[in-house]
Short mmCIF file of C-alpha atoms in Angstrom, two decimals:
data_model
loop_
_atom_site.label_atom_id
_atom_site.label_comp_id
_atom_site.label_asym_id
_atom_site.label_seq_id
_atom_site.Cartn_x
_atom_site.Cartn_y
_atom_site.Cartn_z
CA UNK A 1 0.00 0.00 0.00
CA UNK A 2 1.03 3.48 -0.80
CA UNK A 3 2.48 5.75 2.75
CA UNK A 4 -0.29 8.02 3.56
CA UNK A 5 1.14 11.39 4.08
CA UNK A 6 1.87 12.27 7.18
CA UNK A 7 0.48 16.31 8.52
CA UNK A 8 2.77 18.84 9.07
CA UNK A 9 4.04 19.22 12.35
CA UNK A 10 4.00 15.34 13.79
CA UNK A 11 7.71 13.83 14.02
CA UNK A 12 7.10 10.69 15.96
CA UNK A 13 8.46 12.31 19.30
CA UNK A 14 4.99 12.85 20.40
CA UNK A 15 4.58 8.79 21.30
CA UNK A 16 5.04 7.85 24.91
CA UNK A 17 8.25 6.97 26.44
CA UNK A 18 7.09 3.53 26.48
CA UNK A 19 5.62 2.98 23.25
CA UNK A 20 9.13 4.40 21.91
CA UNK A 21 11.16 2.01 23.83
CA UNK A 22 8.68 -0.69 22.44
CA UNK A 23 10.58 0.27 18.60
CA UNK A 24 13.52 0.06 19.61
CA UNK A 25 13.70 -3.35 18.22
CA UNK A 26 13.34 -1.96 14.91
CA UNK A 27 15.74 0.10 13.15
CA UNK A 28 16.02 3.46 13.63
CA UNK A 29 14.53 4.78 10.30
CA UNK A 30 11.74 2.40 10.83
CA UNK A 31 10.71 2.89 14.24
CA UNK A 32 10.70 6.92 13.43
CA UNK A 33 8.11 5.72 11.04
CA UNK A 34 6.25 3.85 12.54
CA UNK A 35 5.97 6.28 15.50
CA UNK A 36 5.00 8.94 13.27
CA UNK A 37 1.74 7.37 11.47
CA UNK A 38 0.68 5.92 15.25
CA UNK A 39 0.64 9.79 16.09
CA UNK A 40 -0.98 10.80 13.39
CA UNK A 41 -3.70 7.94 13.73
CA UNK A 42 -4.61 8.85 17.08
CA UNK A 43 -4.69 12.54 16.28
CA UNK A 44 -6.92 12.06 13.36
CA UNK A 45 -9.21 9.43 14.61
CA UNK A 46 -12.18 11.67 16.05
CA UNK A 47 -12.05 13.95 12.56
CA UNK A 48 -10.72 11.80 10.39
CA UNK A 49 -11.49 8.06 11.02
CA UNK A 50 -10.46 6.35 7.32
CA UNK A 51 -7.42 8.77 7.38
CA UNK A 52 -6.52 7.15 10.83
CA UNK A 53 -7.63 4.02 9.81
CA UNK A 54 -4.55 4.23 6.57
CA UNK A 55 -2.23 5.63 9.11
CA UNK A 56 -2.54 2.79 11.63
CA UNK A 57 -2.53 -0.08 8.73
CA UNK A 58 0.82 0.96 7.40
CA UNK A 59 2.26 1.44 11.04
CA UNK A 60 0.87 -2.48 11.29
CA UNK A 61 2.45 -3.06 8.46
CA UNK A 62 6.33 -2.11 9.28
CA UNK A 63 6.08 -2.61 13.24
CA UNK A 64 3.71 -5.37 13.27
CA UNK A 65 5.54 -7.43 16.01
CA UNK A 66 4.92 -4.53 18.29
CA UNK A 67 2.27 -4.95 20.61
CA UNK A 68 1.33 -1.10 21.04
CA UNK A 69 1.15 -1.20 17.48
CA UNK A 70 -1.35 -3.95 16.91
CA UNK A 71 -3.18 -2.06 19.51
CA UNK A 72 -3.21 0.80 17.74
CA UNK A 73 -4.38 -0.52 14.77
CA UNK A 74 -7.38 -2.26 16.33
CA UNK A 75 -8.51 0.45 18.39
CA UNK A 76 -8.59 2.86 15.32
CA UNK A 77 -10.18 0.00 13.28
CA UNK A 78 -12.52 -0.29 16.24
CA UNK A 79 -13.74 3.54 16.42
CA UNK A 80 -13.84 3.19 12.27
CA UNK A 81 -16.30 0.31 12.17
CA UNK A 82 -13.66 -2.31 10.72
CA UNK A 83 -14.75 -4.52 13.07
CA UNK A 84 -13.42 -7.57 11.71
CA UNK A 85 -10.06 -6.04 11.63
CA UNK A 86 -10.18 -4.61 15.02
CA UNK A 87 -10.88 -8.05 16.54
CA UNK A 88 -8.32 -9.65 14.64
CA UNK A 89 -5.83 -6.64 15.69
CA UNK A 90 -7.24 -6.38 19.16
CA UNK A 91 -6.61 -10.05 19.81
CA UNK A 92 -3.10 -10.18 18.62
CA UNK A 93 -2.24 -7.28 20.78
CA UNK A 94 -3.43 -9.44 23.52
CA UNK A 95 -1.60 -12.33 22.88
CA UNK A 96 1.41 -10.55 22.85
CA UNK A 97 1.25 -7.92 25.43
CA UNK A 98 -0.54 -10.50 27.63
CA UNK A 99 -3.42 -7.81 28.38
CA UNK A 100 -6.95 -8.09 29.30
CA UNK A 101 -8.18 -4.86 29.22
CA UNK A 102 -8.80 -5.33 25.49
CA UNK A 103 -11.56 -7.61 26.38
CA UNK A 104 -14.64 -5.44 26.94
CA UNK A 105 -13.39 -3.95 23.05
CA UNK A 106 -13.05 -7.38 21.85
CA UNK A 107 -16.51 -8.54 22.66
CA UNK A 108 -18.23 -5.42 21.69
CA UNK A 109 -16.84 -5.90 17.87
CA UNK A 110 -18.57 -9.64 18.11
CA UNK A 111 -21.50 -7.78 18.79
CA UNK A 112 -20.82 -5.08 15.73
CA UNK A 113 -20.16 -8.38 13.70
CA UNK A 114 -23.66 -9.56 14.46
CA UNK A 115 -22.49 -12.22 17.30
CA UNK A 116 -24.18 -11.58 20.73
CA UNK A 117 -23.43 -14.80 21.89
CA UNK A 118 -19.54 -14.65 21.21
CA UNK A 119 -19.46 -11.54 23.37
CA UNK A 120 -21.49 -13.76 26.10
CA UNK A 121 -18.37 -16.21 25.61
CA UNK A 122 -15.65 -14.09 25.99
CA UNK A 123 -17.48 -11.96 28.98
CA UNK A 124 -17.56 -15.47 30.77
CA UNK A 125 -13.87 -16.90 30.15
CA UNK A 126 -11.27 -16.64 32.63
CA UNK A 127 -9.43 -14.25 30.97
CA UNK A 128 -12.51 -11.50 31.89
CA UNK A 129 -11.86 -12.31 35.70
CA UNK A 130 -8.31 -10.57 35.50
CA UNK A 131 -10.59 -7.40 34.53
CA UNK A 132 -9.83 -4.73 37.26
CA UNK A 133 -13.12 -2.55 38.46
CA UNK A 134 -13.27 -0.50 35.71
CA UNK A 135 -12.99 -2.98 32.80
CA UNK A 136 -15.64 -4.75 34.53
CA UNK A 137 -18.15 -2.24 34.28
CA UNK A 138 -17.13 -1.88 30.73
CA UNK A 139 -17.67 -5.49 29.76
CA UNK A 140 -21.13 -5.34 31.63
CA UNK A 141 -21.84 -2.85 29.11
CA UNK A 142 -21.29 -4.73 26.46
CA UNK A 143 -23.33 -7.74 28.13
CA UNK A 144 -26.07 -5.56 28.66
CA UNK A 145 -26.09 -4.19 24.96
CA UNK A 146 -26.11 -8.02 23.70
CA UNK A 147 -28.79 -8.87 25.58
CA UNK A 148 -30.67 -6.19 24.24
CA UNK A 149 -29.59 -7.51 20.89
CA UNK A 150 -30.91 -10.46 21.01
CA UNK A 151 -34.40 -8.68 21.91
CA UNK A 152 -34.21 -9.35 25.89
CA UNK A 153 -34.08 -5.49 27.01
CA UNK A 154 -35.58 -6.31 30.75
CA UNK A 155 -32.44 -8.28 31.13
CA UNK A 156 -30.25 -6.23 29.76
CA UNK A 157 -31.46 -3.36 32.04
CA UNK A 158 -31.01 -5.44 35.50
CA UNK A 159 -27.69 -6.08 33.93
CA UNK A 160 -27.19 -2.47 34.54
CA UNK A 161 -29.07 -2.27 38.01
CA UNK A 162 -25.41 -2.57 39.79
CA UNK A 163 -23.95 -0.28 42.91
CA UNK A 164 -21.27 1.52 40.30
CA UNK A 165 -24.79 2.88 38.99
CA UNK A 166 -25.31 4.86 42.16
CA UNK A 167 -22.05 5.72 43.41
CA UNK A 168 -18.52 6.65 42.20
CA UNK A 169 -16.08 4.22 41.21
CA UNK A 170 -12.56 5.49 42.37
CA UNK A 171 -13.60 8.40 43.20
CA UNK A 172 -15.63 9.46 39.86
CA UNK A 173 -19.15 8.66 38.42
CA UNK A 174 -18.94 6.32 35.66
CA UNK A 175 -21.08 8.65 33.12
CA UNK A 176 -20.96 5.93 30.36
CA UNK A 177 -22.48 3.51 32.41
CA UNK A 178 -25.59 6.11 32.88
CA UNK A 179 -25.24 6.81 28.93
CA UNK A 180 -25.56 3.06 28.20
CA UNK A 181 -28.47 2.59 30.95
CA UNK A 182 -30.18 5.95 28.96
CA UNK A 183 -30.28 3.85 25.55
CA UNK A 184 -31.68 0.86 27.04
CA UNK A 185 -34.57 3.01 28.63
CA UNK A 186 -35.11 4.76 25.57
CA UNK A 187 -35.76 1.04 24.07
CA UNK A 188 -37.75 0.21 26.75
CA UNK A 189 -40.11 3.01 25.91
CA UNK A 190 -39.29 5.25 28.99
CA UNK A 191 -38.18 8.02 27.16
CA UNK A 192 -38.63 10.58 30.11
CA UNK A 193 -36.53 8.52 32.51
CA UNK A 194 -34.09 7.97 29.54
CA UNK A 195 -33.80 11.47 29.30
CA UNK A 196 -33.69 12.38 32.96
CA UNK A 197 -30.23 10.12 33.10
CA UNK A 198 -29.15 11.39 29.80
CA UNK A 199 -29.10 14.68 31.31
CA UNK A 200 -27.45 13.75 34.32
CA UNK A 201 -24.43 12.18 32.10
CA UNK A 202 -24.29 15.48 30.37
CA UNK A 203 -24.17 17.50 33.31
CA UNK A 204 -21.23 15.29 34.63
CA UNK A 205 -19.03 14.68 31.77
CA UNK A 206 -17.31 18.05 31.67
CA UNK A 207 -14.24 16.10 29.91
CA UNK A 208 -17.12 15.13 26.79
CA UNK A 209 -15.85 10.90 27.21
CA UNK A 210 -19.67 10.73 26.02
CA UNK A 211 -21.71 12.27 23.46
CA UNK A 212 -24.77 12.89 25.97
CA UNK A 213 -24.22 16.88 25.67
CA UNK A 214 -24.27 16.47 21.82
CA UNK A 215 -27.36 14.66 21.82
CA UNK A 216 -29.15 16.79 23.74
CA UNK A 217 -28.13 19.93 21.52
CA UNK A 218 -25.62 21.22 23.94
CA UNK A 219 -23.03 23.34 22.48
CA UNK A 220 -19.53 22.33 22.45
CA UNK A 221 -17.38 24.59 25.27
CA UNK A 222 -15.09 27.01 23.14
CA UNK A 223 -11.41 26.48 23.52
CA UNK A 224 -9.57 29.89 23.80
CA UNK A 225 -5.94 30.17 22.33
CA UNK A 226 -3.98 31.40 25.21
CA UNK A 227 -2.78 34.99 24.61
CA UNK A 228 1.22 35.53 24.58
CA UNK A 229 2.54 39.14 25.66
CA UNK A 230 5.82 40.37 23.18
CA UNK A 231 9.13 40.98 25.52
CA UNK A 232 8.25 44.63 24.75
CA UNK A 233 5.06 44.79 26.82
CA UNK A 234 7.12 43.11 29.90
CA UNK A 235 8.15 45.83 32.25
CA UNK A 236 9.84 45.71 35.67
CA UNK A 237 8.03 47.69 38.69
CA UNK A 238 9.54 48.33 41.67
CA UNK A 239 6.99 46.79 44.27
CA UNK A 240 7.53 49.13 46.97
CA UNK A 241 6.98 51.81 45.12
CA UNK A 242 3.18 53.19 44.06
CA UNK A 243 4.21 54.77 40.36
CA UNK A 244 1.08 56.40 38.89
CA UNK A 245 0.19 57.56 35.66
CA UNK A 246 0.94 61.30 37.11
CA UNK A 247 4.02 60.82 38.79
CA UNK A 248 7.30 62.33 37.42
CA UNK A 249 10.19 59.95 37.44
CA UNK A 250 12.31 62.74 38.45
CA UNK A 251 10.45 63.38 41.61
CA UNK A 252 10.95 60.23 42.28
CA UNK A 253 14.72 60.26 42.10
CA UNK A 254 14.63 63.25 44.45
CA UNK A 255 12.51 60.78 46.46
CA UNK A 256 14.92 58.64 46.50
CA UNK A 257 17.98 61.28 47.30
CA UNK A 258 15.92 62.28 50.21
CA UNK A 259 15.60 58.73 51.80
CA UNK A 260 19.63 58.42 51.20
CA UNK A 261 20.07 61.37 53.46
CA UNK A 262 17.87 60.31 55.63
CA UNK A 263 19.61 56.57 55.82
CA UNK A 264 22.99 58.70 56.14
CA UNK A 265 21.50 60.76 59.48
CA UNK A 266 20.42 57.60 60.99
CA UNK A 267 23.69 55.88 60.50
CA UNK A 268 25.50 58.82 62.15
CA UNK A 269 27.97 57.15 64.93
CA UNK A 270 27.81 60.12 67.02
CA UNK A 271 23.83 59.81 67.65
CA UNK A 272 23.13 57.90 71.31
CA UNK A 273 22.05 54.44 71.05
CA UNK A 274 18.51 53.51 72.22
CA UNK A 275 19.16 50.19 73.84
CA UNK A 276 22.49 48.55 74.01
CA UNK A 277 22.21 44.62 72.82
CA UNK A 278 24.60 43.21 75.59
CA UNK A 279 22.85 44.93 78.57
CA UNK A 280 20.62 42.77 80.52
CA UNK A 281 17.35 43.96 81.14
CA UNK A 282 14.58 42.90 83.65
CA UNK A 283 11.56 42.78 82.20
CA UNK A 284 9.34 43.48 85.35
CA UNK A 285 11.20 44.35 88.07
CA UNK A 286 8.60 44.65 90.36
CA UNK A 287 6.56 41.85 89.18
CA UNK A 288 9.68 40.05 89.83
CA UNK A 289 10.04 41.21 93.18
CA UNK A 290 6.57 39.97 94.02
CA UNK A 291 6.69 37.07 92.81
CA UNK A 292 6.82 34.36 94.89
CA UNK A 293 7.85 29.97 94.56
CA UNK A 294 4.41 27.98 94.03
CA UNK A 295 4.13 25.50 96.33
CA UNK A 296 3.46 21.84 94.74
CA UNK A 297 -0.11 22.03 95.87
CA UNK A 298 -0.59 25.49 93.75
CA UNK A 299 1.40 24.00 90.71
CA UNK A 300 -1.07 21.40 90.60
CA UNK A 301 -4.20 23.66 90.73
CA UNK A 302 -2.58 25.23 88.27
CA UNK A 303 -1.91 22.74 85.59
CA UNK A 304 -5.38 21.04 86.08
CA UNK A 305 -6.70 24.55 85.61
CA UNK A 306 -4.96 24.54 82.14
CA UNK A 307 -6.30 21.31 81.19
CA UNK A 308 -9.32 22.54 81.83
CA UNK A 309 -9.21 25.49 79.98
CA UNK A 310 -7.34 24.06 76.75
CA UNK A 311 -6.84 20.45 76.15
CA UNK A 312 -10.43 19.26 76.87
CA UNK A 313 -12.94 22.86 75.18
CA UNK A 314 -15.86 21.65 74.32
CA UNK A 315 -16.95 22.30 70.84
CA UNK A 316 -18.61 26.08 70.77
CA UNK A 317 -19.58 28.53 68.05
CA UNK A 318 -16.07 29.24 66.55
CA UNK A 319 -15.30 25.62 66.13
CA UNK A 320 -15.55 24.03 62.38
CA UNK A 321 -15.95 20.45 61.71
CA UNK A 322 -14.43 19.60 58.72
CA UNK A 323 -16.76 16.99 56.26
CA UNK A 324 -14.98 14.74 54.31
CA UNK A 325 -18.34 14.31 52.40
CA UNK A 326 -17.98 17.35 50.95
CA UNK A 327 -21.87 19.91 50.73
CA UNK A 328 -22.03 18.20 47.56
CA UNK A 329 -22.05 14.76 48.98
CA UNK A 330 -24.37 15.71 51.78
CA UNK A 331 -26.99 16.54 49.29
CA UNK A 332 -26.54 13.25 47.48
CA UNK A 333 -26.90 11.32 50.64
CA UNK A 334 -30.62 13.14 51.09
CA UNK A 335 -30.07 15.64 53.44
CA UNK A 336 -31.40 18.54 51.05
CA UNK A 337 -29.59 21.21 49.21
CA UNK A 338 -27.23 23.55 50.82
CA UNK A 339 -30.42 25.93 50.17
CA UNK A 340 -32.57 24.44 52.16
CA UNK A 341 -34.33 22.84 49.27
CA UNK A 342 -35.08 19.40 48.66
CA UNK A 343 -34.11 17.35 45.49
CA UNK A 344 -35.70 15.64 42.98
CA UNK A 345 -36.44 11.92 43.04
CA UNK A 346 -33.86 9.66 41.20
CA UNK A 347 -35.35 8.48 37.94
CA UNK A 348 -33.63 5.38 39.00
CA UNK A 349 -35.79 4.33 41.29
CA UNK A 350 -38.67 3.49 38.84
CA UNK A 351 -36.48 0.99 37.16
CA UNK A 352 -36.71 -1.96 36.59
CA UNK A 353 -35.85 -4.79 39.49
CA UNK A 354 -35.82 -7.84 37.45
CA UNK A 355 -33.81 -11.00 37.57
CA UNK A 356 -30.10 -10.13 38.45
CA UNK A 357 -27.47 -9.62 36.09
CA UNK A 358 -25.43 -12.33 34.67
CA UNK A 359 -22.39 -10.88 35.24
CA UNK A 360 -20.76 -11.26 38.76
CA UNK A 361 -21.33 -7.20 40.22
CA UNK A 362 -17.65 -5.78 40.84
CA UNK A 363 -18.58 -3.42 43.67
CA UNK A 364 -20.65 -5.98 45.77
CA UNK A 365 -17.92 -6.19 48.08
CA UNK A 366 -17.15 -2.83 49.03
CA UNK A 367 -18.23 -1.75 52.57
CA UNK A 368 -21.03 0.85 53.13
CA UNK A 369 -17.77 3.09 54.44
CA UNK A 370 -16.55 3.05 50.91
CA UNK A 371 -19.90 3.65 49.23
CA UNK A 372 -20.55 7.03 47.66
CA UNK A 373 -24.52 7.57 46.97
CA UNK A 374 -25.13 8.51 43.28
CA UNK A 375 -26.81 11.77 43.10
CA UNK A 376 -30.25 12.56 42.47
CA UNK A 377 -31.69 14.22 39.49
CA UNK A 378 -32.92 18.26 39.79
CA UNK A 379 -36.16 18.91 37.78
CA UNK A 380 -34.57 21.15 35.10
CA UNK A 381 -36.59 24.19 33.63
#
């Protein structure tokens, strides 16, 4: 096949450390190459996906013992809709790299191939139990979507009806698990409640990971170009000194003449000195005079006296208890708004509760310490 040309500005440097150290097995010329079609791939994959697709095939083609390579080249095939090349890509890259993360990907092209029940398959093997949390939830996904495939959507929504629903998963809300639950309620006819969660994924995924906001006709944020100053317009201002637009510079240089004579008259060695550092000084005199030993019986008064004024304060009207929870938090746990105002009911709760999901649940086993409440829907005007 003919080299796709490669846009101006990508060398190849732009590859991770690792990935590069991955080519080094090739030669020089060729691993510059290579690493220079796997950046372009990536960058052109959202705009561009047959551009990235030609970019990732001839990287395949010179590094193809690589296994960031094959990666690459199924992913982009994946996001392209080559699905029988991404799962012939995707599960060379496993075999060499000895990954399982590549799963969840894997079975979803069976299902893009038209093979629900392969995706069943591979979601069962033992390979899927080496999934950590995360890829877990993502191959429940996929489980979900072939049930609904195969024309089962009740199942496919208590495939969905797990605790990562409701609550973060390292410390984040997993907002394509509430996209994916959204399209199986839209199937299910419940468009409102489909809605109501598509919103919620929208509001949440500030990083756009989903296309909730596009669906629902949200603009895309604008990206401002940062704005460089020339050298010229950088200027040095003394901070101590309060130069205004009607100040003359040469008043301030007889400013500044004045404060040197006036640094010169308090350095004269004639002038008496205030306080002379080596002479010892009593503080009080006659409070020292006064004073008087405490007996052992007073010291103790005193000391409990301190306790009881320091170490053991009750907590008053100055003190602030610090929430780990966060306001935010407390309102998703149902203790109202910081306004005062209560929320919404969670469109969740008129799901479905049918039979439970095939897949084993990854958070079952976390603690109610290390639960996080998902948060309930506003009603939006």
């Amino acid at each position: 096949m003919d080299e796709p040309l490669i846009p101006e500005g990508i060398t190849g440097r732009e590859l991770d450390r690792d990935v590069r150290d991955e080519l080094r097995s090739l030669s020089r010329e060729t691993a510059d190459r290579v690493a220079a079609h796997m950046v372009a791939a990536w960058a052109l994959v959202d705009v561009e996906p047959f551009e990235a697709f030609l970019h990732a095939k001839f990287a395949a083609r010179r590094g193809g013992r690589i296994g960031s390579v094959r990666e690459t080249y199924g992913i982009v095939a994946y996001r392209a809709g080559e699905f029988a090349t991404a799962v012939r890509e995707l599960r060379t890259a496993v075999r060499i790299t000895g990954r399982s993360d590549l799963l969840p990907m894997i079975a979803d092209c069976e299902r893009g191939l038209g093979r629900p029940e392969r995706a069943f398959e591979i979601a069962a093997s033992p390979e899927a139990e080496k999934l950590d949390l995360n890829g877990t939830i993502e191959m429940m996904i996929v489980v979900a979507g072939a049930y609904a495939d195969i024309g089962d959507v009740a199942t496919a929504l208590a495939t969905l009806e797990i605790p990562a629903l409701r609550q973060k998963v390292d410390g984040t809300w997993h907002v394509r698990l509430w996209v994916a639950y959204a399209d199986l309620l839209e199937r299910a006819g419940r468009d409102e409640d489909a809605r109501r969660w598509l919103t919620l994924a929208a509001d949440t995924d500030t990083e756009r990971i989903t296309d909730a906001a596009d669906r629902l006709g949200r603009p895309a944020p604008a990206v401002e170009d940062p704005t460089w100053q020339d050298d010229e317009q950088v200027s040095v201002v003394d901070a101590y000194v309060d130069l205004t637009e009607d100040e003359d510079p040469d008043d301030l240089d007889a400013h500044d003449e004045d404060l040197g004579a006036s640094d010169a008259h308090d350095e004269d060695p004639g002038a008496p000195d205030a306080l002379d550092d080596d002479r010892d000084v009593d503080p009080d005199p006659v409070a020292t005079a006064d004073a008087e030993p405490l007996g052992e019986d007073q010291d103790d008064e005193l000391g409990a006296e301190t306790t009881a004024g320091t170490g053991s304060r009750g907590h008053d009207e100055h003190d602030e208890i610090l929430d780990p929870e966060g306001p935010a938090d407390a309102e998703s746990r149902g203790e109202g708004s910081a306004d005062g105002t209560s929320r919404a009911a969670d469109p969740a709760d008129q799901g479905p509760t049918d039979a439970a999901p095939s897949v084993e649940d990854p958070t079952a086993g976390e603690s109610a310490d290390e639960r996080t409440d998902a948060p309930e829907n506003e009603d939006r005007a």
